GROMACS .gro file of C-alpha atoms in nm:
model
  129
    1UNK     CA    1   4.368  -0.805  -3.954
    2UNK     CA    2   4.599  -0.671  -3.682
    3UNK     CA    3   4.572  -0.305  -3.790
    4UNK     CA    4   4.457  -0.045  -3.542
    5UNK     CA    5   4.118   0.111  -3.620
    6UNK     CA    6   4.122   0.434  -3.819
    7UNK     CA    7   4.165   0.751  -3.615
    8UNK     CA    8   3.830   0.861  -3.472
    9UNK     CA    9   3.663   0.523  -3.525
   10UNK     CA   10   3.642   0.464  -3.148
   11UNK     CA   11   3.536   0.820  -3.067
   12UNK     CA   12   3.168   0.744  -3.136
   13UNK     CA   13   3.171   0.450  -2.896
   14UNK     CA   14   3.278   0.664  -2.602
   15UNK     CA   15   2.987   0.905  -2.666
   16UNK     CA   16   2.719   0.639  -2.642
   17UNK     CA   17   2.432   0.726  -2.417
   18UNK     CA   18   2.367   0.443  -2.174
   19UNK     CA   19   2.006   0.346  -2.118
   20UNK     CA   20   1.923   0.366  -1.747
   21UNK     CA   21   1.827   0.033  -1.590
   22UNK     CA   22   1.459  -0.034  -1.520
   23UNK     CA   23   1.299   0.009  -1.181
   24UNK     CA   24   1.269  -0.342  -1.035
   25UNK     CA   25   1.012  -0.414  -0.764
   26UNK     CA   26   0.993  -0.758  -0.601
   27UNK     CA   27   0.764  -0.910  -0.342
   28UNK     CA   28   0.873  -1.223  -0.161
   29UNK     CA   29   0.709  -1.417   0.118
   30UNK     CA   30   0.939  -1.533   0.395
   31UNK     CA   31   0.687  -1.783   0.534
   32UNK     CA   32   0.411  -1.853   0.273
   33UNK     CA   33   0.142  -1.835   0.543
   34UNK     CA   34  -0.109  -1.649   0.326
   35UNK     CA   35  -0.152  -1.561  -0.042
   36UNK     CA   36  -0.047  -1.205  -0.121
   37UNK     CA   37  -0.036  -0.972  -0.418
   38UNK     CA   38   0.172  -0.668  -0.509
   39UNK     CA   39  -0.025  -0.370  -0.638
   40UNK     CA   40   0.177  -0.108  -0.830
   41UNK     CA   41   0.071   0.232  -0.964
   42UNK     CA   42   0.285   0.482  -1.155
   43UNK     CA   43   0.286   0.782  -1.385
   44UNK     CA   44   0.445   0.723  -1.725
   45UNK     CA   45   0.424   1.076  -1.864
   46UNK     CA   46   0.092   1.033  -2.046
   47UNK     CA   47  -0.117   1.192  -1.771
   48UNK     CA   48  -0.299   0.861  -1.713
   49UNK     CA   49  -0.212   0.671  -1.397
   50UNK     CA   50  -0.103   0.315  -1.480
   51UNK     CA   51  -0.185   0.015  -1.258
   52UNK     CA   52  -0.060  -0.343  -1.230
   53UNK     CA   53  -0.154  -0.624  -0.992
   54UNK     CA   54   0.036  -0.948  -0.953
   55UNK     CA   55  -0.299  -1.110  -0.865
   56UNK     CA   56  -0.469  -1.029  -1.197
   57UNK     CA   57  -0.208  -0.896  -1.441
   58UNK     CA   58   0.097  -1.117  -1.391
   59UNK     CA   59   0.228  -1.227  -1.730
   60UNK     CA   60   0.362  -1.557  -1.596
   61UNK     CA   61   0.186  -1.874  -1.706
   62UNK     CA   62   0.188  -2.001  -1.349
   63UNK     CA   63   0.182  -1.693  -1.123
   64UNK     CA   64   0.272  -1.733  -0.758
   65UNK     CA   65   0.075  -1.612  -0.460
   66UNK     CA   66   0.398  -1.571  -0.267
   67UNK     CA   67   0.633  -1.380  -0.495
   68UNK     CA   68   0.606  -1.128  -0.776
   69UNK     CA   69   0.826  -0.898  -0.979
   70UNK     CA   70   0.746  -0.591  -1.186
   71UNK     CA   71   0.991  -0.403  -1.409
   72UNK     CA   72   0.913  -0.042  -1.493
   73UNK     CA   73   1.106   0.190  -1.723
   74UNK     CA   74   1.349   0.423  -1.543
   75UNK     CA   75   1.148   0.718  -1.677
   76UNK     CA   76   0.840   0.651  -1.460
   77UNK     CA   77   0.748   0.882  -1.173
   78UNK     CA   78   0.525   0.885  -0.866
   79UNK     CA   79   0.541   0.510  -0.809
   80UNK     CA   80   0.334   0.356  -0.529
   81UNK     CA   81   0.352  -0.004  -0.413
   82UNK     CA   82   0.089  -0.168  -0.193
   83UNK     CA   83   0.030  -0.527  -0.088
   84UNK     CA   84  -0.286  -0.725  -0.029
   85UNK     CA   85  -0.343  -1.047   0.162
   86UNK     CA   86  -0.608  -1.266  -0.005
   87UNK     CA   87  -0.839  -1.484   0.202
   88UNK     CA   88  -1.196  -1.607   0.218
   89UNK     CA   89  -1.326  -1.264   0.313
   90UNK     CA   90  -1.161  -1.101   0.012
   91UNK     CA   91  -0.841  -0.903  -0.016
   92UNK     CA   92  -0.722  -0.677   0.265
   93UNK     CA   93  -0.439  -0.426   0.260
   94UNK     CA   94  -0.113  -0.526   0.423
   95UNK     CA   95   0.013  -0.275   0.679
   96UNK     CA   96   0.366  -0.191   0.571
   97UNK     CA   97   0.479  -0.037   0.894
   98UNK     CA   98   0.741  -0.203   1.109
   99UNK     CA   99   0.640  -0.030   1.429
  100UNK     CA  100   0.917  -0.181   1.639
  101UNK     CA  101   1.185  -0.036   1.414
  102UNK     CA  102   0.996   0.280   1.312
  103UNK     CA  103   1.008   0.185   0.944
  104UNK     CA  104   0.749   0.184   0.668
  105UNK     CA  105   0.726   0.104   0.297
  106UNK     CA  106   0.708   0.470   0.197
  107UNK     CA  107   1.018   0.642   0.070
  108UNK     CA  108   0.993   1.002  -0.039
  109UNK     CA  109   1.179   1.182  -0.316
  110UNK     CA  110   1.554   1.207  -0.318
  111UNK     CA  111   1.654   0.900  -0.518
  112UNK     CA  112   1.683   0.867  -0.892
  113UNK     CA  113   1.468   0.585  -1.032
  114UNK     CA  114   1.779   0.431  -1.185
  115UNK     CA  115   1.902   0.359  -0.833
  116UNK     CA  116   1.595   0.164  -0.721
  117UNK     CA  117   1.595  -0.212  -0.693
  118UNK     CA  118   1.345  -0.282  -0.417
  119UNK     CA  119   1.267  -0.616  -0.255
  120UNK     CA  120   0.976  -0.625  -0.012
  121UNK     CA  121   0.975  -0.922   0.226
  122UNK     CA  122   0.634  -1.006   0.369
  123UNK     CA  123   0.555  -1.245   0.652
  124UNK     CA  124   0.280  -1.337   0.892
  125UNK     CA  125  -0.063  -1.498   0.881
  126UNK     CA  126  -0.363  -1.334   0.712
  127UNK     CA  127  -0.477  -1.164   1.034
  128UNK     CA  128  -0.133  -1.019   1.109
  129UNK     CA  129   0.010  -0.942   0.765
   0.00000   0.00000   0.00000
């Protein structure tokens, strides 16, 4: 009705506590040469280490062997992400190092979880993943 809100009515809105965004982890294949899975572990404050695998735990009706996404609450700690290539001989760990550029998957402390939105791009055949 065109009237301004009563004095102090907007004060509560400015004091709202914003919920931090979740930690988003994505795996994508740039070449789909071999089936892969993303393996995630984290600590959620209960003292019990939590685990999730896109190969066995993906909630999608039609999970993909070439991409996966996991959302974790911003409150998690000690997150580790690994990848496996799946072939006839069983799964094998993917080496995350990019030797030519002196890079690896591992990032140590120093970033708040609310700042993390990680996309891991994997490529190469089973023997060279």
